[in-house]
Coordinates of C-alpha atoms and ligand atoms in Angstrom, one line a residue:
X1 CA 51.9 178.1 57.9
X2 CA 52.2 175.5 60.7
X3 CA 54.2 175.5 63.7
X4 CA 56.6 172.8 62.2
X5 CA 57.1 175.0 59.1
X6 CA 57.9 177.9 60.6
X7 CA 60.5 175.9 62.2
X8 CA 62.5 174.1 60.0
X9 CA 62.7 177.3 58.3
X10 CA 64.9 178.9 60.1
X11 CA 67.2 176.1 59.7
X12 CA 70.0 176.5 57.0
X13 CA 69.0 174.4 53.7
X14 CA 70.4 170.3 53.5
X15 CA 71.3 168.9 50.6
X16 CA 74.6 167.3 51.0
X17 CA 76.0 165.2 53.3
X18 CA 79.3 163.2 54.9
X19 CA 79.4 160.4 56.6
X20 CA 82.4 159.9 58.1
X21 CA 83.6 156.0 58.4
X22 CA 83.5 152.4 57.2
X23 CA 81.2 150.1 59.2
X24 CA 77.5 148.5 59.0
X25 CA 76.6 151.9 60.6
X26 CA 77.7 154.3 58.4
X27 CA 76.6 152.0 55.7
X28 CA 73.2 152.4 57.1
X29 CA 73.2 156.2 58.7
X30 CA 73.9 157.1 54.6
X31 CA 71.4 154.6 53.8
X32 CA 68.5 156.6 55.8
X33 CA 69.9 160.3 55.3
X34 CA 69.6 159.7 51.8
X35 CA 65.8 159.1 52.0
X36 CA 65.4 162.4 53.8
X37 CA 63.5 165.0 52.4
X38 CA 65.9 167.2 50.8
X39 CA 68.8 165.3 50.7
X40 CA 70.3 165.2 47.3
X41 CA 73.9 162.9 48.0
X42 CA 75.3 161.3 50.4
X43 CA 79.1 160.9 50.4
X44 CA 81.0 158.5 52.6
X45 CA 84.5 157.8 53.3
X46 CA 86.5 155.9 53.6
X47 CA 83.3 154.0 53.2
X48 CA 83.0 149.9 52.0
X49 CA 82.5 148.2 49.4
X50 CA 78.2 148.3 49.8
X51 CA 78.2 152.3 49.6
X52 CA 77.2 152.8 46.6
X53 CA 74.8 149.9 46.3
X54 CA 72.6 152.9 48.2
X55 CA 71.6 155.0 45.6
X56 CA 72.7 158.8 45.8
X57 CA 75.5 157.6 48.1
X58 CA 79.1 157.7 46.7
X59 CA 82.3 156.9 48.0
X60 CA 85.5 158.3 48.8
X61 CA 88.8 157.1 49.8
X62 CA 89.9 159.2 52.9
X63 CA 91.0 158.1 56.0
X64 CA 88.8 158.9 58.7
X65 CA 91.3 160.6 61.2
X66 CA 93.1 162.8 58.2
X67 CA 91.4 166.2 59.1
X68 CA 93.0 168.5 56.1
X69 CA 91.5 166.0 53.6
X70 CA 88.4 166.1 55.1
X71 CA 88.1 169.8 55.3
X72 CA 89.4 170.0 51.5
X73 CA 87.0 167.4 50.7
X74 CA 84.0 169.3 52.5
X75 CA 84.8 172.3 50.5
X76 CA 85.2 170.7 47.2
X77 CA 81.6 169.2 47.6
X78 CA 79.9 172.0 49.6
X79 CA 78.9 169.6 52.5
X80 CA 77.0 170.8 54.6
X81 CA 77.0 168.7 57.3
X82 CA 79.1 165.8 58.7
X83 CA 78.6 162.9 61.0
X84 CA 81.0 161.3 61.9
X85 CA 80.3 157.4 62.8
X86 CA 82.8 155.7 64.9
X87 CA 84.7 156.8 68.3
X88 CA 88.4 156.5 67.0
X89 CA 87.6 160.1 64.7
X90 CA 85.8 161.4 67.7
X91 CA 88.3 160.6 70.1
X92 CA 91.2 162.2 67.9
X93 CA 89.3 165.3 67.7
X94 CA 88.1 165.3 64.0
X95 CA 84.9 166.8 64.9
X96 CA 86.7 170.1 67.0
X97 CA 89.1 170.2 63.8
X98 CA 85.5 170.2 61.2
X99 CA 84.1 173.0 63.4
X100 CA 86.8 175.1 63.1
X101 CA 87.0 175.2 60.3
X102 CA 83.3 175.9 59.9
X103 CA 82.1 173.1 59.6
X104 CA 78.4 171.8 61.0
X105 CA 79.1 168.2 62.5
X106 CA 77.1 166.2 63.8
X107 CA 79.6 164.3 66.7
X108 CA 81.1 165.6 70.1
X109 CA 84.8 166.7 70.4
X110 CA 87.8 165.3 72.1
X111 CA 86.2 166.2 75.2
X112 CA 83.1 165.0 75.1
X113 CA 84.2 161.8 73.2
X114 CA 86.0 160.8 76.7
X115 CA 82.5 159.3 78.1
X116 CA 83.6 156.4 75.8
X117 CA 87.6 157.1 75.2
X118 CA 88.0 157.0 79.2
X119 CA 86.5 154.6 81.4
X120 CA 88.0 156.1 84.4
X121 CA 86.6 160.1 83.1
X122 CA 83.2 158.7 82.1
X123 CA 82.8 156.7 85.9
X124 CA 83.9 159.9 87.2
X125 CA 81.8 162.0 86.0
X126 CA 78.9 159.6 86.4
X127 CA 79.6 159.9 90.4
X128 CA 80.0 163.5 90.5
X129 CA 76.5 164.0 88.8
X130 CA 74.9 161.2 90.7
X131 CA 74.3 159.0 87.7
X132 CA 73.0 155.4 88.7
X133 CA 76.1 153.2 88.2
X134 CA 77.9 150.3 89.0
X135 CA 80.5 150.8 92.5
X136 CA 84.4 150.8 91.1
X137 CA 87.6 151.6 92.0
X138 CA 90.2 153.2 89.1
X139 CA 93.5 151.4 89.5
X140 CA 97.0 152.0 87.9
X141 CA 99.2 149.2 89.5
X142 CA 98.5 145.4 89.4
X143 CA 99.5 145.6 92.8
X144 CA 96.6 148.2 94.0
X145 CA 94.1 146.2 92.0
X146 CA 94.9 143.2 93.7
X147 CA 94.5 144.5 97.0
X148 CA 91.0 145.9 96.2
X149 CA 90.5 142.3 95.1
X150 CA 92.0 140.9 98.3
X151 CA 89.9 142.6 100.7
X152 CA 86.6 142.1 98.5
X153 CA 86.9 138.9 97.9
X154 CA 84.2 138.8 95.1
X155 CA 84.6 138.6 91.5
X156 CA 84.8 141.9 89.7
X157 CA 84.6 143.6 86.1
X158 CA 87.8 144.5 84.6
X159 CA 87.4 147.3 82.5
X160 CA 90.8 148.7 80.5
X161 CA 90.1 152.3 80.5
X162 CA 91.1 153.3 76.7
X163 CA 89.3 151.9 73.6
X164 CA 89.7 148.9 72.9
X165 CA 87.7 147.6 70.3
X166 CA 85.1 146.3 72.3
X167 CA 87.5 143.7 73.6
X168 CA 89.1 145.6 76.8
X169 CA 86.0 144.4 79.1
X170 CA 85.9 140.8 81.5
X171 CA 83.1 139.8 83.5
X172 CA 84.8 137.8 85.9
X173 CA 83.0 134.4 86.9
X174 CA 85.2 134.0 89.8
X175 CA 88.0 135.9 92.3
X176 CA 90.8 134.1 90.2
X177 CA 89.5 134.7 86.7
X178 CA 89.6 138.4 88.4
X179 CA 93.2 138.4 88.8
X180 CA 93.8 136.6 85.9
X181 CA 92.6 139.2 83.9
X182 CA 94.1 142.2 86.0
X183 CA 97.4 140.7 85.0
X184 CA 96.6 140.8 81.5
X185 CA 95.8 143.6 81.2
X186 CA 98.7 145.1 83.1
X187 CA 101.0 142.8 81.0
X188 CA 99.6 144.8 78.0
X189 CA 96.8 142.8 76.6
X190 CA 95.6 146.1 75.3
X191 CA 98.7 148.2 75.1
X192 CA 98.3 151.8 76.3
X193 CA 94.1 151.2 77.0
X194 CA 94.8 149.0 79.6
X195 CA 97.7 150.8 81.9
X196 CA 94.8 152.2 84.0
X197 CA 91.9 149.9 84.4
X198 CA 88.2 150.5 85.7
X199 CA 87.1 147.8 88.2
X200 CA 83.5 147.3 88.7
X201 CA 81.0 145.4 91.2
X202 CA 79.1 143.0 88.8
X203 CA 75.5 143.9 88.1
X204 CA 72.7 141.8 87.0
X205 CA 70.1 141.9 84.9
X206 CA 68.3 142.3 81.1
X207 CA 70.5 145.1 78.9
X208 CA 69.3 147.4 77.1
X209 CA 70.9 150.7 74.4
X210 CA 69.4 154.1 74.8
X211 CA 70.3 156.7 72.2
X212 CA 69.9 160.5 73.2
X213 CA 70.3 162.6 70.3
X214 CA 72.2 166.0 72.0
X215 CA 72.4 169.5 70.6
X216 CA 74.5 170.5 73.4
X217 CA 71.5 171.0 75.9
X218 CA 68.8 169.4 74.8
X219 CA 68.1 166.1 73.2
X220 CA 65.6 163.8 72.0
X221 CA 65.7 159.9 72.3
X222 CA 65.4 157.1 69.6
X223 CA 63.6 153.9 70.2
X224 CA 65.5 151.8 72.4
X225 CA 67.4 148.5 70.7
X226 CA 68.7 145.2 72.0
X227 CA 72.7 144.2 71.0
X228 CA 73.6 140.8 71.5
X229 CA 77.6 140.9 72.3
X230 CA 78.5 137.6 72.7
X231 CA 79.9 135.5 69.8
X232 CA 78.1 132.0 69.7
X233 CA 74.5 131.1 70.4
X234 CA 72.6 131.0 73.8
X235 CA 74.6 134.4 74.6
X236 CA 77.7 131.9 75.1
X237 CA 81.6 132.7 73.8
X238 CA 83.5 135.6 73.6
X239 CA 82.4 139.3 73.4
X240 CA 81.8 141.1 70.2
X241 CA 81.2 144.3 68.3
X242 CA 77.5 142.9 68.5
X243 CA 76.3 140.0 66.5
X244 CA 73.0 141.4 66.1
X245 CA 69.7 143.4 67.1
X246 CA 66.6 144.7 67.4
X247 CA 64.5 147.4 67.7
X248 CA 62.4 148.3 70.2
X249 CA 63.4 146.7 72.9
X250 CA 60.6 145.7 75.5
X251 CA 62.1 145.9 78.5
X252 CA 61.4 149.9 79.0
X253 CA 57.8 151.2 78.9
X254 CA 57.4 155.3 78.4
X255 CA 57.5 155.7 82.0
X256 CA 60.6 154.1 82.2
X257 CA 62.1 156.1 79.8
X258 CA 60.9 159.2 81.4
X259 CA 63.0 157.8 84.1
X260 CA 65.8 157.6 82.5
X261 CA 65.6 160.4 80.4
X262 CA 65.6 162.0 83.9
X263 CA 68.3 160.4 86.0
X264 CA 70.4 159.8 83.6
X265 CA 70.7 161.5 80.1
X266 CA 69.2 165.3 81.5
X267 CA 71.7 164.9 84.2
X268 CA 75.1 163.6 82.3
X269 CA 74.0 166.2 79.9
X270 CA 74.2 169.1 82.1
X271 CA 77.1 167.3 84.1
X272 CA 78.9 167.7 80.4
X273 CA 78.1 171.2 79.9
X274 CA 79.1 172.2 83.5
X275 CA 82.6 171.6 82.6
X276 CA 82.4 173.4 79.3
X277 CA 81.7 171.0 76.9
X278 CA 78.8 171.4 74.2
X279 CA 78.2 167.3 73.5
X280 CA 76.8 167.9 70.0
X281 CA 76.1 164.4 69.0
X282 CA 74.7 160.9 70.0
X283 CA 74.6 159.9 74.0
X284 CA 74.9 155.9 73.5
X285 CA 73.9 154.5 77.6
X286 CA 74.3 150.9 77.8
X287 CA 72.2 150.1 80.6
X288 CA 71.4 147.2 82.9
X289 CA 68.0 146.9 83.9
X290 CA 68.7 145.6 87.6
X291 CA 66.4 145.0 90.6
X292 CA 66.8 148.1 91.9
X293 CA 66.6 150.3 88.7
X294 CA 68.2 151.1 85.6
X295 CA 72.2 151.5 86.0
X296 CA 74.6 152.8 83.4
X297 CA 77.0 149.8 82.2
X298 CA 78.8 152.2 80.1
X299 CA 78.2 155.6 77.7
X300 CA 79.4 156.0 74.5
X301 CA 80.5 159.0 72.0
X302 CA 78.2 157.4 69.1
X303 CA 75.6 155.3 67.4
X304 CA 75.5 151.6 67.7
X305 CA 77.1 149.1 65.8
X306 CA 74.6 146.9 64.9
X307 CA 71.8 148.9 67.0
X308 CA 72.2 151.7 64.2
X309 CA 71.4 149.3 61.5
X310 CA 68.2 147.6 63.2
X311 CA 67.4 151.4 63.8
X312 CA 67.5 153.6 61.0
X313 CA 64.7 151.4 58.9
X314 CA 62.4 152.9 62.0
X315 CA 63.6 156.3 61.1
X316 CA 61.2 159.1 60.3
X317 CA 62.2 161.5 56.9
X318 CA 63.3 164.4 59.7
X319 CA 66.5 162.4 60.8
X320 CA 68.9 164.6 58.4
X321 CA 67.0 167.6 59.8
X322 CA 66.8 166.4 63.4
X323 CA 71.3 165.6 63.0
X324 CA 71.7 169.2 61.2
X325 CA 69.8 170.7 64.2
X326 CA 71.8 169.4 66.9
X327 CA 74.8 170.1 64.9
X328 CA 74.2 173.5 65.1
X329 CA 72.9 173.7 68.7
X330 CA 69.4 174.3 67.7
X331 CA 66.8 170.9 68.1
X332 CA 63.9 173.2 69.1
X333 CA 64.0 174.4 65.4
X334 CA 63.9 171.0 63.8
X335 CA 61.0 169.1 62.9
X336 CA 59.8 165.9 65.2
X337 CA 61.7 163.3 64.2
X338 CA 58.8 160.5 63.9
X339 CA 59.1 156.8 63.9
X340 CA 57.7 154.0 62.0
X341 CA 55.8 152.0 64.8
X342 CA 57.3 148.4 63.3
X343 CA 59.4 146.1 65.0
X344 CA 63.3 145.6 63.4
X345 CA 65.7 143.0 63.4
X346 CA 69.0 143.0 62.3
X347 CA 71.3 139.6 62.3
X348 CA 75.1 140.3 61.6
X349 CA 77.4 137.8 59.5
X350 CA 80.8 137.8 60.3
X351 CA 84.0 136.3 58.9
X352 CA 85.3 132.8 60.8
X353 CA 87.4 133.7 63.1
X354 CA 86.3 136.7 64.2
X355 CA 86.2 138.3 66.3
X356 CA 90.1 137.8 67.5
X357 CA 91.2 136.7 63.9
X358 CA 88.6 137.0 61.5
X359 CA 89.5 135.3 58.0
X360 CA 89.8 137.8 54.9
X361 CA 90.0 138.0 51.2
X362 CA 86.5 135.6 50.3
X363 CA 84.5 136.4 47.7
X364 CA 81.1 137.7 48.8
X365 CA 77.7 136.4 46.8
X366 CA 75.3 138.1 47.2
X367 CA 71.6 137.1 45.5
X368 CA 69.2 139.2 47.9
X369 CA 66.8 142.0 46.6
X370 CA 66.5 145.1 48.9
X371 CA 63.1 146.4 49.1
X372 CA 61.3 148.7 51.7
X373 CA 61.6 146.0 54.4
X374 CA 64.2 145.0 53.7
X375 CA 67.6 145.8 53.7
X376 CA 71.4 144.4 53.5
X377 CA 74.2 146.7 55.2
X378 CA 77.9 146.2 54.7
X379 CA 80.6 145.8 56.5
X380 CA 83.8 144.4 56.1
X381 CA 83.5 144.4 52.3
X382 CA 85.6 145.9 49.8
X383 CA 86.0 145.1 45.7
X384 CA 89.2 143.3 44.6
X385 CA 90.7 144.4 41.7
X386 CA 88.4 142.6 39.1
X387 CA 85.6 143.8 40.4
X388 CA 84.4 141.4 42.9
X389 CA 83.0 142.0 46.5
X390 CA 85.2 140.6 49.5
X391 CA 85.3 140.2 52.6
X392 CA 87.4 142.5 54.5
X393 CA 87.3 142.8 58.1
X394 CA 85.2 141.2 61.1
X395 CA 81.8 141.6 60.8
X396 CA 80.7 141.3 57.2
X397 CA 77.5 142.6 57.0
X398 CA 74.1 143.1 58.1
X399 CA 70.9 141.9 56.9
X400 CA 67.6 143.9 58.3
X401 CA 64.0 143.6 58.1
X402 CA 60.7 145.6 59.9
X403 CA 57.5 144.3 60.3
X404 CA 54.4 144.3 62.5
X405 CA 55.7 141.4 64.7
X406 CA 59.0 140.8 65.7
X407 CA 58.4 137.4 64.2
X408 CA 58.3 138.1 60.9
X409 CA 60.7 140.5 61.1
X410 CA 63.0 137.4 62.1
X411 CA 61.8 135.1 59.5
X412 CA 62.3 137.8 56.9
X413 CA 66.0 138.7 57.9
X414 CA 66.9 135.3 58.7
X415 CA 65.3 134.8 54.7
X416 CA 67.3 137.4 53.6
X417 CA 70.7 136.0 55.2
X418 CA 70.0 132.9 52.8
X419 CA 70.3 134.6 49.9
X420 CA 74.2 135.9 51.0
X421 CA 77.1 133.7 51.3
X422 CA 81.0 133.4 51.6
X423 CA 83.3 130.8 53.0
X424 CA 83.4 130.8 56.6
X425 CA 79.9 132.4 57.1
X426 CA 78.9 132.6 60.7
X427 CA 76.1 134.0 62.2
X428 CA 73.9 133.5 65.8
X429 CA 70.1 131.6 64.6
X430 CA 68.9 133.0 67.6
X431 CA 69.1 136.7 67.7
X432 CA 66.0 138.1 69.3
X433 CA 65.7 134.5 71.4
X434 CA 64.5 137.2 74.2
X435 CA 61.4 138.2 71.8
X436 CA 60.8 135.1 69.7
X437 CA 58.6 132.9 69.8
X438 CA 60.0 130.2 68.0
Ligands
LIG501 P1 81.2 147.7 78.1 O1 82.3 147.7 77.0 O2 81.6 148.5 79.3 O3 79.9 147.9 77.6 O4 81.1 146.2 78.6 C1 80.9 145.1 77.7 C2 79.9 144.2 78.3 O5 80.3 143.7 79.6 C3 78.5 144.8 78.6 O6 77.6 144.9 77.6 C4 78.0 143.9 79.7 O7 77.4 142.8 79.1 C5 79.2 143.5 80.5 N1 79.4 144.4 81.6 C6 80.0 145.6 81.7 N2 80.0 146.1 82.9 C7 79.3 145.2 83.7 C8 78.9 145.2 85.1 N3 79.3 146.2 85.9 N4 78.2 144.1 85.5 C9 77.9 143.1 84.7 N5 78.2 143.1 83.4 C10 78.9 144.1 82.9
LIG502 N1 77.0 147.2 69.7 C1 77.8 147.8 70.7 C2 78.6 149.0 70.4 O1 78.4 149.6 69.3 O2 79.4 149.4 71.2

C-alpha cells in the first residue's frame, strides 16, 4: 500500500455533497467536486439556473441562511459534507449551526467569518499578530474621522467595516474625495456596515489573491489568481464583484509564496486559534505586492468570486478529499491535492447596469459547447416559467478556458463569450491585459 493510500483511508467515505449558495462560485465549486474521485452527486441550493447543466449536480430551493432546512435537507440526502460558498451564510453562523448538528462543513463559523464580516476585527487582529498591513485608524464618528484626516492631510481608504457587497470600499484620489466619502458613509450609504469605518494609508502596487485551504491548524495553498475589480476597461469605473480572472498569477514566484505562507497565513492562522477559534475553511488574502513587500489589503471568510471559477479547472481529483479533510480537522490524512500546470482565464458577463442597478428579466442564449477546456459558469440566471434561461442578478456568468499559454486561454474564453448573448451584455475585452500579449 502507498503512503497516500494508507491515508485517505482513514478518512470517512465521500459520496455526497452540498454546496451551499447561488453564485459563479458555487456554480463552479459543484462543477469540480463532481469530477472527484468518488463523488456520486452534487446538490446545491439555492443554486441558479446553470446547476444542473453540470451533470450529477441537482438543485434545491433553500435559502442559504435557513439552518433547520438545511440540516433536514442534509439528513434526507445523507450529505456528507457541506461547503458553504459565500460570506453572508458564514457570517450568520450557518456553518456553527451544520456542526452541531453533526454535520462536516467545510466554512469557518461566526467567529472566524469576522476576518471578512469586520474590517475593524480583521485589522485588529492583523496588528496584534504582526501581519504586514496597511496603517489605519477605526473610527465611529464623522467627526473623529475628520480629524484624523485634518492632521494627515493625505488622501485615505475608506473602508465601512460590515459587508457590503463589495461596494463599502473608496480609494480616495484626493483629501476632499476623502471626506466626501466619510460623509457618506456616516449618512448611511451602507446602513449598519458603515456606522464604524476602517481608514487606511493608501498602498501601491500589483494585487494579487491567495487562497489557504485551513483545517483549523494547518493548511495548504491554491495557485494564486488575478481579479480584476473595476467595472470598465483599462481598470477604469466603479468597483465590482470582479469582472474577471486568471490563474496563476505571475507576480509571486515559490519563494515568494514561502514568504507569505510565512508572515502571513501561518501567523493569522495561529493568531485565530489563539483566541479559540478552529478556522475550518478557505483563508482568501487580498494582497498588494508593494515596494517593500507583500501587505494584506483585506482577508476574506471564502473563495473568490470570479478567482474560484478561473481556479477550479486547475483543480486536481483530491479537492473533495482535500475540503472533507479540513472539514474535519484532519489535512495530514488527505491526499495532495495536485494541480493541472495550465494557465486559466475566466472573463465575466454582467447585466447593463450592474453593478449599482443591473438590468433583469432577459432571455439568455446560449450556443456554446462545454468541453474539457472549456467551460461556462452561471450566475445570475434562473428559468422563467416557460422554461427559458434569464438573467437574474449582476454578474451573469462566467465563461473559462485552460491552456498552455495564457494566450490561448484568452482567445478561447473570449471565443467562447461569442457564442452567449442577452440584451445588455457587458463585458471587459481586456481581462488578463497584465499577461497578454495582444
Ligand atoms: P477590499 O474590499 O478591502 O478588498 O478593497 C477593495 C479594493 O480597494 C481592493 O481590491 C484594492 O484595489 C483597493 N484597496 C483596498 N485597500 C487599499 C489600500 N490600503 N491601498 C490601496 N488600495 C486599496
Ligand atoms: N473577487 C473578489 C471577491 O470575491 O471578493
Amino acid at each position: 500500500m502507498t503512503n497516500l493510500e494508507s491515508h485517505t483511508q482513514s478518512l470517512p467515505a465521500l459520496h455526497r455533497v452540498l454546496v451551499v449558495g447561488n453564485g459563479g462560485r458555487e456554480n463552479a465549486l459543484a462543477w469540480a467536486l463532481k469530477r472527484c474521485k468518488g463523488i456520486e452527486t452534487v446538490w446545491v441550493t439555492p443554486g441558479n439556473g446553470g446547476t444542473e447543466d453540470h451533470h450529477g449536480c441537482i438543485r434545491l430551493k433553500i435559502e442559504e441562511t435557513h439552518l433547520e432546512a438545511l440540516i433536514e435537507t442534509c439528513s434526507l440526502h445523507r450529505i456528507e459534507l457541506v461547503v458553504i460558498g459565500p460570506e453572508a451564510p458564514l457570517a450568520a453562523g450557518i456553518a456553527d449551526g451544520l456542526r452541531k448538528a453533526g454535520l462536516a462543513v467545510f466554512g469557518p463559523g461566526k467567529k472566524g467569518a469576522q476576518l471578512e464580516a469586520s474590517k475593524a476585527w480583521s485589522k485588529n487582529l492583523m496588528e496584534e499578530a504582526n501581519i504586514p498591513t496597511a496603517k489605519h485608524w477605526t473610527v465611529t464618528s464623522e467627526a473623529e474621522a475628520l480629524s484624523i484626516l485634518e492632521n494627515l492631510q493625505k488622501p485615505l481608504v475608506v473602508k465601512a467595516n460590515g459587508l457590503a457587497a463589495g461596494k463599502g470600499v473608496t480609494v480616495a484620489q484626493t483629501v476632499d474625495e476623502t471626506k466626501h466619502a466619510i460623509k457618506q458613509a456616516f449618512q448611511g450609504k451602507f446602513g449598519t456596515a458603515g456606522e464604524q469605518l476602517v481608514l487606511e494609508e493608501v498602498l501601491e502596487g500589483p494585487e494579487v489573491s491567495i487562497f489557504a485551504l485551513c483545517d483549523g491548524k494547518d493548511f495548504v495553498l491554491l495557485p494564486t489568481a488575478q481579479d480584476h475589480k473595476r467595472l470598465r476597461e483599462g481598470d477604469q469605473g466603479p468597483n465590482t464583484g470582479g469582472m474577471g480572472a486568471y490563474a496563476p498569477a505571475p507576480h509571486l514566484n515559490n519563494k515568494d509564496l514561502e514568504e507569505v505562507k510565512a508572515l502571513i497565513i501561518k501567523p493569522t492562522l495561529k493568531a485565530l486559534n489563539a483566541i479559540g477559534i478552529d478556522y475550518r475553511g478557505v483563508i482568501y488574502a487580498g494582497l498588494m505586492l508593494t515596494k517593500s513587500g507583500p501587505q494584506v489589503i483585506e482577508f476574506n471568510c471564502r473563495f473568490g468570486d470570479p478567482e474560484c471559477q478561473a481556479l477550479m479547472p486547475l483543480m486536481g481529483p483530491e479537492l473533495a478529499e482535500v475540503l472533507h479533510a479540513c472539514a474535519l480537522g484532519c489535512l495530514g490524512k488527505a491526499g495532495k491535492l495536485s494541480f493541472l500546470e495550465n494557465y486559466s482565464a475566466c472573463v465575466v458577463a454582467a447585466a447593463s447596469g450592474y453593478p449599482d442597478n443591473p438590468r433583469k428579466g432577459d432571455q439568455i442564449e446560449v450556443n456554446i459547447k462545454s468541453n474539457e477546456s472549456l467551460q461556462l459558469f452561471q450566475a445570475g440566471t434562473k428559468c422563467n416559467t416557460k422554461g427559458q434561461l434569464i438573467t437574474s442578478g449582476g454578474r451573469v456568468l462566467a465563461v473559462v478556458a485552460k491552456a498552455e499559454n495564457f494566450e490561448d486561454a484568452f482567445n478561447q474564453a473570449y471565443e467562447g463569450l461569442k457564442k452567449v448573448n442577452f440584451e445588455g451584455m457587458t463585458f471587459r475585452r481586456d481581462i488578463g491585459h497584465q499577461v497578454r500579449k495582444s
